[in-house]
Coordinates of N, CA and C in Angstrom, one line a residue:
H1 N 168.3 -222.0 152.2 CA 168.2 -223.3 151.5 C 169.5 -223.7 151.0
E2 N 169.8 -225.0 151.1 CA 171.1 -225.6 150.6 C 170.8 -226.0 149.1
L3 N 171.7 -225.6 148.2 CA 171.6 -225.9 146.8 C 172.8 -226.4 146.2
N4 N 172.7 -227.5 145.5 CA 173.9 -228.2 144.9 C 173.6 -228.5 143.4
A5 N 174.5 -228.2 142.5 CA 174.3 -228.6 141.1 C 175.4 -229.7 140.8
T6 N 174.9 -230.8 140.3 CA 175.9 -231.9 140.1 C 175.7 -232.4 138.7
G7 N 176.8 -233.1 138.2 CA 176.8 -233.7 136.9 C 178.2 -234.0 136.5
T8 N 178.3 -234.8 135.4 CA 179.6 -235.1 134.8 C 179.8 -234.5 133.5
K9 N 180.6 -233.5 133.4 CA 180.9 -232.7 132.2 C 179.7 -231.7 131.8
R10 N 178.6 -231.9 132.4 CA 177.5 -231.0 132.2 C 176.5 -231.2 133.4
L11 N 175.6 -230.2 133.5 CA 174.6 -230.2 134.6 C 173.7 -231.4 134.4
E12 N 173.4 -232.2 135.4 CA 172.5 -233.3 135.3 C 171.4 -233.2 136.4
T13 N 171.8 -232.8 137.6 CA 170.8 -232.8 138.6 C 171.0 -231.5 139.5
V14 N 169.9 -231.1 140.1 CA 169.9 -230.0 141.1 C 169.3 -230.5 142.4
C15 N 170.1 -230.5 143.5 CA 169.7 -231.0 144.8 C 169.5 -229.8 145.7
Y16 N 168.4 -229.8 146.5 CA 168.2 -228.7 147.4 C 167.4 -229.1 148.6
T17 N 167.5 -228.3 149.6 CA 166.8 -228.6 150.9 C 165.8 -227.5 151.1
H18 N 164.6 -227.9 151.4 CA 163.5 -226.9 151.6 C 162.7 -227.4 152.8
Q19 N 162.6 -226.6 153.8 CA 161.8 -226.9 155.0 C 162.2 -228.3 155.6
G20 N 163.5 -228.5 155.6 CA 164.0 -229.7 156.2 C 164.0 -230.9 155.3
Q21 N 163.4 -230.8 154.1 CA 163.3 -232.0 153.2 C 164.3 -231.8 152.0
S22 N 165.0 -232.9 151.7 CA 165.9 -232.9 150.6 C 165.2 -233.3 149.3
R23 N 165.5 -232.6 148.3 CA 164.8 -232.9 147.0 C 165.9 -232.9 145.9
K24 N 165.5 -233.6 144.8 CA 166.5 -233.8 143.7 C 165.7 -233.7 142.4
L25 N 166.2 -232.9 141.5 CA 165.5 -232.7 140.2 C 166.5 -232.9 139.1
A26 N 166.1 -233.6 138.0 CA 166.9 -233.6 136.8 C 166.8 -232.3 136.1
A27 N 168.0 -231.8 135.6 CA 168.0 -230.5 135.0 C 169.1 -230.4 134.0
E28 N 168.9 -229.6 133.0 CA 169.9 -229.3 132.0 C 170.5 -227.8 132.1
T29 N 169.6 -227.0 132.7 CA 170.0 -225.6 132.9 C 169.7 -225.1 134.3
L30 N 170.6 -224.3 134.9 CA 170.3 -223.7 136.2 C 170.7 -222.3 136.2
L31 N 169.8 -221.4 136.5 CA 170.1 -220.0 136.5 C 170.0 -219.5 137.9
L32 N 171.1 -218.8 138.3 CA 171.2 -218.2 139.7 C 171.4 -216.7 139.6
H33 N 170.8 -216.0 140.5 CA 171.0 -214.5 140.5 C 171.3 -214.1 142.0
E34 N 172.4 -213.5 142.2 CA 172.8 -213.0 143.5 C 173.0 -211.5 143.5
G35 N 172.3 -210.8 142.7 CA 172.4 -209.3 142.7 C 173.3 -208.8 141.5
V36 N 173.5 -207.5 141.5 CA 174.2 -206.9 140.4 C 175.3 -206.0 141.0
V37 N 176.5 -206.0 140.3 CA 177.6 -205.1 140.8 C 178.1 -204.4 139.5
S38 N 178.8 -203.3 139.8 CA 179.3 -202.5 138.7 C 180.5 -203.2 138.0
N39 N 180.5 -203.1 136.7 CA 181.6 -203.6 135.9 C 182.6 -202.4 135.8
T40 N 183.8 -202.6 136.4 CA 184.7 -201.5 136.6 C 186.0 -201.7 135.7
Q41 N 185.9 -202.7 134.7 CA 187.1 -202.9 133.9 C 187.6 -201.7 133.1
L42 N 186.6 -201.0 132.5 CA 187.0 -199.9 131.7 C 187.5 -198.7 132.5
T43 N 186.8 -198.4 133.6 CA 187.2 -197.3 134.5 C 188.5 -197.6 135.2
R44 N 188.8 -198.8 135.5 CA 190.1 -199.1 136.1 C 191.2 -198.9 135.1
Q45 N 191.0 -199.4 133.8 CA 192.0 -199.2 132.8 C 192.2 -197.7 132.5
L46 N 191.2 -196.9 132.7 CA 191.4 -195.5 132.4 C 192.0 -194.7 133.6
G47 N 192.2 -195.5 134.7 CA 192.9 -194.9 135.9 C 192.0 -194.2 136.8
C48 N 190.7 -194.4 136.7 CA 189.7 -193.7 137.6 C 189.9 -194.3 139.1
E49 N 189.7 -193.4 140.0 CA 189.7 -193.8 141.4 C 188.4 -194.6 141.7
H50 N 188.5 -195.7 142.5 CA 187.4 -196.5 142.9 C 187.2 -196.6 144.4
I51 N 186.0 -196.8 144.9 CA 185.7 -196.9 146.3 C 185.0 -198.2 146.5
W52 N 185.1 -198.7 147.8 CA 184.5 -200.0 148.1 C 183.1 -199.8 148.8
H53 N 182.1 -200.5 148.3 CA 180.7 -200.4 148.9 C 180.7 -201.5 150.0
E54 N 180.8 -201.1 151.2 CA 181.0 -202.1 152.3 C 179.7 -202.9 152.5
L55 N 178.6 -202.4 152.3 CA 177.3 -203.1 152.6 C 177.0 -204.1 151.4
Q56 N 177.2 -203.7 150.2 CA 176.9 -204.5 149.0 C 178.1 -205.2 148.5
R57 N 179.3 -205.0 149.0 CA 180.5 -205.7 148.8 C 180.9 -205.7 147.3
Y58 N 181.1 -204.5 146.8 CA 181.6 -204.3 145.4 C 182.3 -203.0 145.3
W59 N 183.2 -202.9 144.2 CA 183.9 -201.7 143.9 C 183.1 -200.9 142.9
H60 N 183.1 -199.5 143.0 CA 182.5 -198.7 141.9 C 183.4 -197.4 141.8
P61 N 183.4 -196.8 140.7 CA 184.2 -195.5 140.5 C 183.6 -194.4 141.4
L62 N 184.6 -193.6 141.9 CA 184.2 -192.4 142.7 C 183.7 -191.4 141.7
L63 N 182.4 -190.9 141.9 CA 181.8 -190.0 141.0 C 181.3 -188.7 141.8
D64 N 181.2 -187.6 141.1 CA 180.5 -186.5 141.7 C 179.0 -186.5 141.3
E65 N 178.3 -185.5 141.6 CA 176.9 -185.5 141.3 C 176.5 -185.5 139.9
W66 N 177.5 -185.2 139.0 CA 177.2 -185.2 137.5 C 177.7 -186.4 136.8
G67 N 178.4 -187.3 137.6 CA 178.9 -188.5 136.9 C 180.4 -188.4 136.6
N68 N 181.0 -187.2 136.9 CA 182.5 -187.1 136.6 C 183.3 -188.0 137.5
T69 N 184.3 -188.7 136.9 CA 185.2 -189.5 137.6 C 186.4 -188.7 138.1
S70 N 187.4 -189.4 138.6 CA 188.6 -188.7 139.0 C 189.5 -188.3 137.8
V71 N 189.2 -188.9 136.7 CA 189.9 -188.6 135.4 C 189.2 -187.5 134.6
E72 N 189.8 -186.5 134.3 CA 189.2 -185.4 133.6 C 188.6 -185.8 132.3
G73 N 187.4 -185.5 132.0 CA 186.8 -185.8 130.7 C 186.1 -187.2 130.7
V74 N 186.2 -188.0 131.7 CA 185.6 -189.3 131.8 C 184.4 -189.3 132.7
L75 N 183.2 -189.5 132.2 CA 182.0 -189.6 133.0 C 181.4 -191.0 132.9
V76 N 180.7 -191.3 134.0 CA 180.1 -192.7 134.1 C 178.6 -192.5 134.5
A77 N 177.7 -193.2 133.9 CA 176.3 -193.2 134.3 C 175.8 -194.6 134.4
G78 N 174.7 -194.8 135.2 CA 174.1 -196.1 135.3 C 174.8 -197.0 136.3
D79 N 174.5 -198.3 136.1 CA 175.1 -199.3 137.0 C 176.6 -199.4 137.0
G80 N 177.2 -198.8 135.9 CA 178.7 -198.8 135.8 C 179.3 -197.9 136.9
G81 N 178.4 -196.9 137.3 CA 178.9 -196.0 138.4 C 178.5 -196.4 139.8
M82 N 177.3 -196.9 139.9 CA 176.9 -197.5 141.2 C 175.5 -198.1 141.0
V83 N 175.3 -199.3 141.5 CA 174.0 -200.0 141.3 C 172.9 -199.3 142.1
A84 N 171.9 -198.8 141.5 CA 170.8 -198.1 142.2 C 169.5 -198.3 141.5
G85 N 169.4 -199.2 140.5 CA 168.1 -199.5 139.9 C 168.0 -198.8 138.5
A86 N 167.1 -199.3 137.7 CA 167.0 -198.8 136.3 C 166.6 -197.4 136.2
M87 N 165.7 -196.9 137.0 CA 165.2 -195.5 136.9 C 166.3 -194.5 137.3
I88 N 167.0 -194.8 138.3 CA 168.2 -193.9 138.7 C 169.2 -194.0 137.6
A89 N 169.5 -195.2 137.0 CA 170.5 -195.3 136.0 C 170.1 -194.4 134.8
E90 N 168.8 -194.4 134.4 CA 168.4 -193.6 133.3 C 168.6 -192.1 133.6
A91 N 168.1 -191.7 134.8 CA 168.2 -190.3 135.1 C 169.7 -189.9 135.2
S92 N 170.6 -190.7 135.7 CA 172.0 -190.4 135.8 C 172.6 -190.2 134.5
G93 N 172.1 -191.0 133.5 CA 172.6 -190.8 132.1 C 172.2 -189.5 131.6
H94 N 171.1 -189.0 131.9 CA 170.7 -187.6 131.4 C 171.6 -186.6 132.1
L95 N 171.9 -186.7 133.4 CA 172.8 -185.8 134.1 C 174.2 -185.8 133.4
A96 N 174.7 -187.0 133.2 CA 176.0 -187.1 132.6 C 176.0 -186.4 131.2
A97 N 174.9 -186.6 130.4 CA 174.9 -186.0 129.1 C 174.8 -184.5 129.2
L98 N 174.1 -184.0 130.2 CA 174.1 -182.5 130.4 C 175.4 -182.0 130.8
E99 N 176.1 -182.7 131.6 CA 177.5 -182.3 132.0 C 178.4 -182.3 130.9
A100 N 178.3 -183.4 130.0 CA 179.2 -183.4 128.8 C 178.9 -182.3 127.9
A101 N 177.6 -182.0 127.7 CA 177.3 -180.8 126.8 C 177.8 -179.5 127.4
F102 N 177.8 -179.4 128.7 CA 178.3 -178.2 129.4 C 179.8 -178.1 129.2
Q103 N 180.5 -179.2 129.4 CA 182.0 -179.2 129.3 C 182.4 -178.9 127.8
L104 N 181.6 -179.3 126.9 CA 181.9 -179.0 125.5 C 181.5 -177.6 125.0
G105 N 180.8 -176.9 125.9 CA 180.4 -175.6 125.6 C 179.2 -175.5 124.8
T106 N 178.4 -176.6 124.7 CA 177.2 -176.6 123.9 C 176.0 -175.9 124.7
I107 N 176.0 -176.0 126.0 CA 175.0 -175.3 126.9 C 175.7 -174.6 128.0
S108 N 175.0 -173.6 128.5 CA 175.6 -172.8 129.6 C 175.4 -173.5 131.0
L109 N 176.1 -172.9 132.0 CA 176.0 -173.5 133.3 C 174.5 -173.4 133.8
N110 N 173.9 -172.3 133.6 CA 172.5 -172.1 134.0 C 171.6 -173.1 133.3
E111 N 171.8 -173.3 132.0 CA 171.0 -174.2 131.2 C 171.2 -175.7 131.7
R112 N 172.4 -176.0 132.0 CA 172.7 -177.4 132.5 C 171.9 -177.6 133.9
N113 N 172.1 -176.6 134.8 CA 171.4 -176.8 136.1 C 169.9 -176.8 136.0
S114 N 169.4 -175.9 135.1 CA 167.9 -175.9 135.0 C 167.4 -177.2 134.4
M115 N 168.0 -177.7 133.4 CA 167.5 -178.9 132.8 C 167.7 -180.1 133.6
A116 N 168.6 -180.0 134.6 CA 168.9 -181.2 135.5 C 167.9 -181.4 136.6
K117 N 167.1 -180.3 136.9 CA 166.2 -180.4 138.0 C 165.3 -181.5 138.0
V118 N 164.7 -181.8 136.8 CA 163.7 -182.9 136.7 C 164.3 -184.2 137.0
F119 N 165.6 -184.4 136.5 CA 166.3 -185.7 136.7 C 166.7 -185.8 138.1
R120 N 167.1 -184.7 138.8 CA 167.5 -184.8 140.2 C 166.3 -185.2 141.1
R121 N 165.1 -184.7 140.7 CA 163.9 -185.1 141.5 C 163.6 -186.6 141.3
E122 N 163.8 -187.0 140.1 CA 163.6 -188.5 139.8 C 164.6 -189.3 140.6
I123 N 165.8 -188.9 140.7 CA 166.8 -189.7 141.5 C 166.5 -189.7 142.9
R124 N 166.1 -188.5 143.5 CA 165.8 -188.4 144.9 C 164.6 -189.3 145.2
H125 N 163.6 -189.3 144.3 CA 162.4 -190.1 144.5 C 162.7 -191.6 144.6
H126 N 163.5 -192.1 143.7 CA 163.8 -193.5 143.7 C 164.9 -193.9 144.6
Q127 N 165.7 -193.0 145.0 CA 166.9 -193.3 145.9 C 166.4 -193.4 147.4
A128 N 165.2 -192.9 147.7 CA 164.8 -193.0 149.1 C 164.7 -194.4 149.6
I129 N 164.4 -195.3 148.8 CA 164.2 -196.7 149.2 C 165.5 -197.5 149.3
R130 N 166.6 -197.0 148.6 CA 167.8 -197.7 148.4 C 168.5 -198.2 149.8
P131 N 168.6 -197.3 150.8 CA 169.2 -197.8 152.0 C 168.5 -198.9 152.6
F132 N 167.2 -198.9 152.6 CA 166.4 -200.0 153.2 C 166.7 -201.3 152.4
L133 N 166.6 -201.2 151.1 CA 166.9 -202.4 150.2 C 168.3 -203.0 150.4
E134 N 169.2 -202.1 150.5 CA 170.6 -202.6 150.6 C 170.9 -203.2 152.0
H135 N 170.2 -202.8 153.0 CA 170.3 -203.4 154.3 C 169.5 -204.7 154.4
L136 N 168.4 -204.7 153.7 CA 167.5 -205.9 153.7 C 168.1 -207.0 152.9
Y137 N 168.8 -206.7 151.8 CA 169.2 -207.7 150.8 C 170.8 -207.6 150.6
P138 N 171.6 -207.8 151.6 CA 173.0 -207.9 151.4 C 173.4 -209.2 150.7
P139 N 174.5 -209.3 150.0 CA 174.8 -210.5 149.3 C 175.1 -211.6 150.4
S140 N 174.8 -212.8 150.0 CA 174.9 -213.9 151.0 C 176.4 -214.2 151.2
S141 N 176.7 -214.6 152.4 CA 178.1 -215.0 152.7 C 178.6 -216.2 151.9
E142 N 177.6 -217.1 151.7 CA 177.9 -218.4 150.9 C 178.3 -218.0 149.5
C143 N 177.6 -217.0 149.0 CA 177.9 -216.6 147.6 C 179.3 -216.0 147.5
L144 N 179.6 -215.1 148.5 CA 180.9 -214.4 148.5 C 182.0 -215.3 148.9
M145 N 181.8 -216.3 149.8 CA 182.9 -217.2 150.2 C 182.3 -218.6 150.3
P146 N 182.3 -219.3 149.2 CA 181.7 -220.7 149.2 C 182.4 -221.6 150.3
S147 N 181.6 -222.2 151.1 CA 182.2 -223.1 152.1 C 182.6 -224.5 151.5
N148 N 181.9 -224.8 150.4 CA 182.2 -226.1 149.7 C 183.5 -225.9 148.9
E149 N 184.6 -226.6 149.3 CA 185.8 -226.4 148.6 C 185.8 -226.7 147.1
A150 N 184.8 -227.6 146.7 CA 184.8 -228.0 145.3 C 184.0 -226.9 144.4
T151 N 183.5 -225.9 145.0 CA 182.7 -224.9 144.3 C 183.6 -224.2 143.3
L152 N 183.3 -224.1 142.1 CA 184.1 -223.4 141.1 C 183.9 -221.9 141.3
V153 N 185.0 -221.2 141.6 CA 185.0 -219.7 141.7 C 185.3 -219.1 140.4
C154 N 186.4 -219.5 139.7 CA 186.8 -219.0 138.4 C 186.3 -220.0 137.4
R155 N 185.2 -219.7 136.7 CA 184.7 -220.6 135.7 C 185.5 -220.7 134.4
C156 N 186.1 -219.6 134.1 CA 187.0 -219.5 132.9 C 188.1 -220.6 133.0
E157 N 188.8 -220.6 134.1 CA 190.0 -221.5 134.3 C 189.7 -222.7 135.2
E158 N 188.4 -222.8 135.6 CA 188.0 -223.9 136.5 C 188.8 -224.0 137.7
V159 N 188.8 -222.9 138.5 CA 189.6 -222.9 139.7 C 188.5 -222.9 140.9
S160 N 188.7 -223.8 141.8 CA 187.8 -224.0 142.9 C 188.1 -223.1 144.1
A161 N 187.2 -223.0 145.0 CA 187.4 -222.3 146.3 C 188.5 -222.9 147.1
G162 N 188.6 -224.3 147.0 CA 189.6 -225.0 147.8 C 191.0 -224.7 147.2
Q163 N 191.1 -224.6 145.9 CA 192.4 -224.3 145.3 C 192.9 -222.9 145.6
I164 N 192.0 -222.0 145.7 CA 192.4 -220.6 146.1 C 192.8 -220.6 147.5
R165 N 192.1 -221.3 148.4 CA 192.5 -221.3 149.8 C 193.9 -222.1 150.0
E166 N 194.1 -223.1 149.2 CA 195.3 -223.8 149.2 C 196.5 -223.0 148.8
S167 N 196.3 -222.1 147.7 CA 197.3 -221.3 147.3 C 197.8 -220.3 148.3
L168 N 196.8 -219.9 149.2 CA 197.2 -219.0 150.3 C 198.1 -219.7 151.3
T169 N 198.0 -221.0 151.5 CA 198.9 -221.7 152.3 C 200.3 -221.9 151.7
W170 N 200.4 -221.7 150.4 CA 201.6 -221.8 149.7 C 202.4 -220.5 149.7
G171 N 201.7 -219.5 150.2 CA 202.4 -218.2 150.3 C 201.9 -217.1 149.4
A172 N 200.8 -217.3 148.7 CA 200.2 -216.3 147.9 C 199.6 -215.2 148.8
L173 N 199.9 -213.9 148.6 CA 199.5 -212.9 149.5 C 198.5 -211.9 149.0
N174 N 198.3 -211.9 147.7 CA 197.4 -210.9 147.1 C 196.7 -211.4 145.8
M175 N 195.9 -210.6 145.2 CA 195.2 -211.0 144.0 C 196.2 -211.4 142.8
S176 N 197.2 -210.6 142.7 CA 198.2 -210.9 141.6 C 198.8 -212.3 141.8
Q177 N 199.2 -212.6 143.0 CA 199.9 -213.8 143.3 C 198.9 -215.0 143.2
I178 N 197.6 -214.8 143.6 CA 196.6 -215.8 143.4 C 196.5 -216.1 141.9
K179 N 196.5 -215.1 141.1 CA 196.4 -215.2 139.6 C 197.6 -216.1 139.1
A180 N 198.8 -215.7 139.6 CA 200.0 -216.4 139.1 C 200.0 -217.9 139.6
F181 N 199.5 -218.2 140.8 CA 199.5 -219.5 141.3 C 198.4 -220.4 140.7
T182 N 197.3 -219.8 140.4 CA 196.1 -220.7 140.0 C 195.6 -220.4 138.6
R183 N 196.0 -219.3 138.0 CA 195.4 -218.8 136.7 C 194.0 -218.2 136.9
C184 N 193.6 -218.1 138.2 CA 192.3 -217.4 138.4 C 192.3 -216.0 138.0
G185 N 191.4 -215.6 137.1 CA 191.4 -214.2 136.6 C 192.1 -214.1 135.3
M186 N 192.7 -215.2 134.7 CA 193.4 -215.1 133.5 C 192.5 -215.5 132.3
G187 N 191.2 -215.8 132.5 CA 190.3 -216.2 131.5 C 189.8 -215.1 130.7
P188 N 188.8 -215.3 129.8 CA 188.2 -214.3 128.9 C 187.6 -213.1 129.7
C189 N 187.1 -213.4 130.9 CA 186.4 -212.3 131.6 C 187.4 -211.5 132.5
Q190 N 188.6 -212.0 132.6 CA 189.7 -211.3 133.4 C 189.3 -211.0 134.8
G191 N 188.6 -211.9 135.4 CA 188.2 -211.8 136.8 C 186.9 -211.0 137.1
R192 N 186.2 -210.6 136.0 CA 185.0 -209.9 136.2 C 184.0 -210.7 137.0
M193 N 184.0 -212.0 136.7 CA 183.0 -212.9 137.4 C 183.5 -213.4 138.7
C194 N 184.8 -213.6 138.9 CA 185.3 -214.3 140.1 C 186.0 -213.3 141.0
G195 N 186.4 -212.1 140.6 CA 187.3 -211.3 141.3 C 186.8 -210.9 142.7
L196 N 185.5 -210.6 142.9 CA 185.0 -210.3 144.2 C 185.1 -211.4 145.2
T197 N 184.8 -212.6 144.7 CA 184.8 -213.8 145.6 C 186.3 -214.1 146.0
V198 N 187.2 -214.0 145.0 CA 188.6 -214.2 145.3 C 189.1 -213.2 146.4
A199 N 188.7 -212.0 146.2 CA 189.1 -210.9 147.2 C 188.5 -211.2 148.6
E200 N 187.3 -211.7 148.6 CA 186.6 -212.0 149.9 C 187.4 -213.2 150.6
I201 N 187.7 -214.2 149.8 CA 188.4 -215.4 150.4 C 189.8 -214.9 151.0
I202 N 190.5 -214.1 150.2 CA 191.8 -213.6 150.7 C 191.6 -212.8 151.9
A203 N 190.7 -211.9 151.9 CA 190.5 -211.0 153.0 C 190.1 -211.7 154.3
H204 N 189.2 -212.7 154.2 CA 188.8 -213.5 155.3 C 190.0 -214.3 155.9
A205 N 190.9 -214.8 155.0 CA 192.0 -215.6 155.5 C 193.1 -214.7 156.2
Q206 N 193.1 -213.5 155.7 CA 194.2 -212.5 156.3 C 193.6 -211.6 157.3
G207 N 192.3 -211.7 157.6 CA 191.7 -210.8 158.6 C 191.7 -209.3 158.1
K208 N 191.4 -209.2 156.8 CA 191.4 -207.8 156.3 C 190.0 -207.5 155.7
S209 N 189.8 -206.3 155.2 CA 188.7 -206.0 154.4 C 189.0 -206.2 152.9
P210 N 188.1 -206.6 152.1 CA 188.4 -206.6 150.6 C 188.9 -205.3 150.1
S211 N 188.5 -204.2 150.7 CA 189.0 -202.9 150.2 C 190.6 -202.8 150.4
E212 N 191.1 -203.6 151.3 CA 192.6 -203.6 151.4 C 193.2 -204.6 150.5
V213 N 192.5 -205.6 150.1 CA 193.0 -206.6 149.2 C 193.1 -206.1 147.7
G214 N 192.1 -205.3 147.3 CA 192.2 -204.8 146.0 C 191.5 -205.7 145.0
F215 N 191.8 -205.6 143.7 CA 191.1 -206.3 142.6 C 192.1 -206.7 141.6
F216 N 191.7 -207.6 140.6 CA 192.6 -208.0 139.5 C 192.8 -206.8 138.6
R217 N 194.0 -206.7 138.0 CA 194.4 -205.7 137.1 C 194.0 -206.2 135.7
G218 N 193.0 -205.6 135.1 CA 192.5 -206.0 133.7 C 193.4 -205.4 132.6
R219 N 193.4 -206.0 131.5 CA 194.2 -205.5 130.4 C 193.3 -205.6 129.1
P220 N 193.5 -204.7 128.2 CA 192.7 -204.8 126.9 C 193.2 -205.9 126.1
P221 N 192.3 -206.5 125.2 CA 190.9 -206.1 125.1 C 190.1 -206.7 126.2
N222 N 189.0 -206.0 126.6 CA 188.2 -206.4 127.7 C 187.3 -207.6 127.3
K223 N 187.0 -207.7 126.1 CA 186.2 -208.8 125.6 C 187.0 -209.6 124.5
P224 N 186.8 -210.9 124.4 CA 187.5 -211.7 123.4 C 187.2 -211.2 122.0
I225 N 188.2 -211.1 121.2 CA 188.1 -210.7 119.8 C 188.7 -211.7 118.9
T226 N 188.3 -211.8 117.7 CA 188.9 -212.7 116.7 C 190.2 -212.2 116.1
L227 N 190.9 -213.1 115.5 CA 192.1 -212.7 114.8 C 191.8 -211.8 113.6
G228 N 190.6 -212.1 113.0 CA 190.2 -211.2 111.9 C 189.9 -209.8 112.3
Q229 N 189.3 -209.6 113.5 CA 189.1 -208.3 114.0 C 190.4 -207.6 114.3
L230 N 191.3 -208.3 114.9 CA 192.6 -207.8 115.3 C 193.4 -207.4 114.0
A231 N 193.3 -208.2 113.0 CA 194.0 -207.9 111.8 C 193.4 -206.7 111.1
G232 N 192.1 -206.6 111.2 CA 191.4 -205.5 110.6 C 191.8 -204.2 111.2
Q233 N 192.0 -204.2 112.5 CA 192.5 -203.0 113.2 C 193.9 -202.6 112.8
V234 N 194.8 -203.6 112.6 CA 196.1 -203.3 112.2 C 196.1 -202.7 110.7
K235 N 195.3 -203.3 109.9 CA 195.1 -202.9 108.5 C 194.7 -201.4 108.4
N236 N 193.7 -201.1 109.2 CA 193.1 -199.7 109.2 C 194.1 -198.7 109.7
Q237 N 195.0 -199.1 110.7 CA 196.0 -198.2 111.2 C 197.1 -197.9 110.1
N238 N 197.3 -198.9 109.3 CA 198.3 -198.8 108.2 C 197.8 -198.0 107.0

């Protein structure tokens, strides 16, 4: 289905095509959902190694079976490690907690392994369907690489798909240069919302995989904070 949201300064209408017929609706709010990806800002800043999920088109930290990352003492559970559904996320949290308790010396190796069995069964049960779902529902190419040049990719800085492609013709070669040319990724979310699309556009233009293009380099704070909060931190340190 073709979908367009239009308006001046705010959303006014939603236009779509269904079964060959064009329709137009007055609207004030439009909610879209194109799946879930891992938020890797914290793990990237901690220096954890990440790998590219080729089928679902997103980055996630490299983890072992207990949730350990490549950085000693840093564990990740749930969708922050890899998107696999709520039940697996919960079970992986239990495994990470058991591993943390073991590393701290609170429980023994045998206790950790014994208590983990029920959660591993839970993960195996719910994981069986994941390959089928991931092949059945890959992210749409239009979502990853909007063909409409006017489509906003970076909502924070209001950068369109056309502006990103134009910056590539100016000589921008990578994510950092796209950021410098367009301010894409400089907003409050630091590329969390637009980074994957920017990488896909660059990769397509250069005949590469997004895994070769990389991702934006985030910097703390990860979320906007007030001057009062910042002043409070300085006061507490003094």
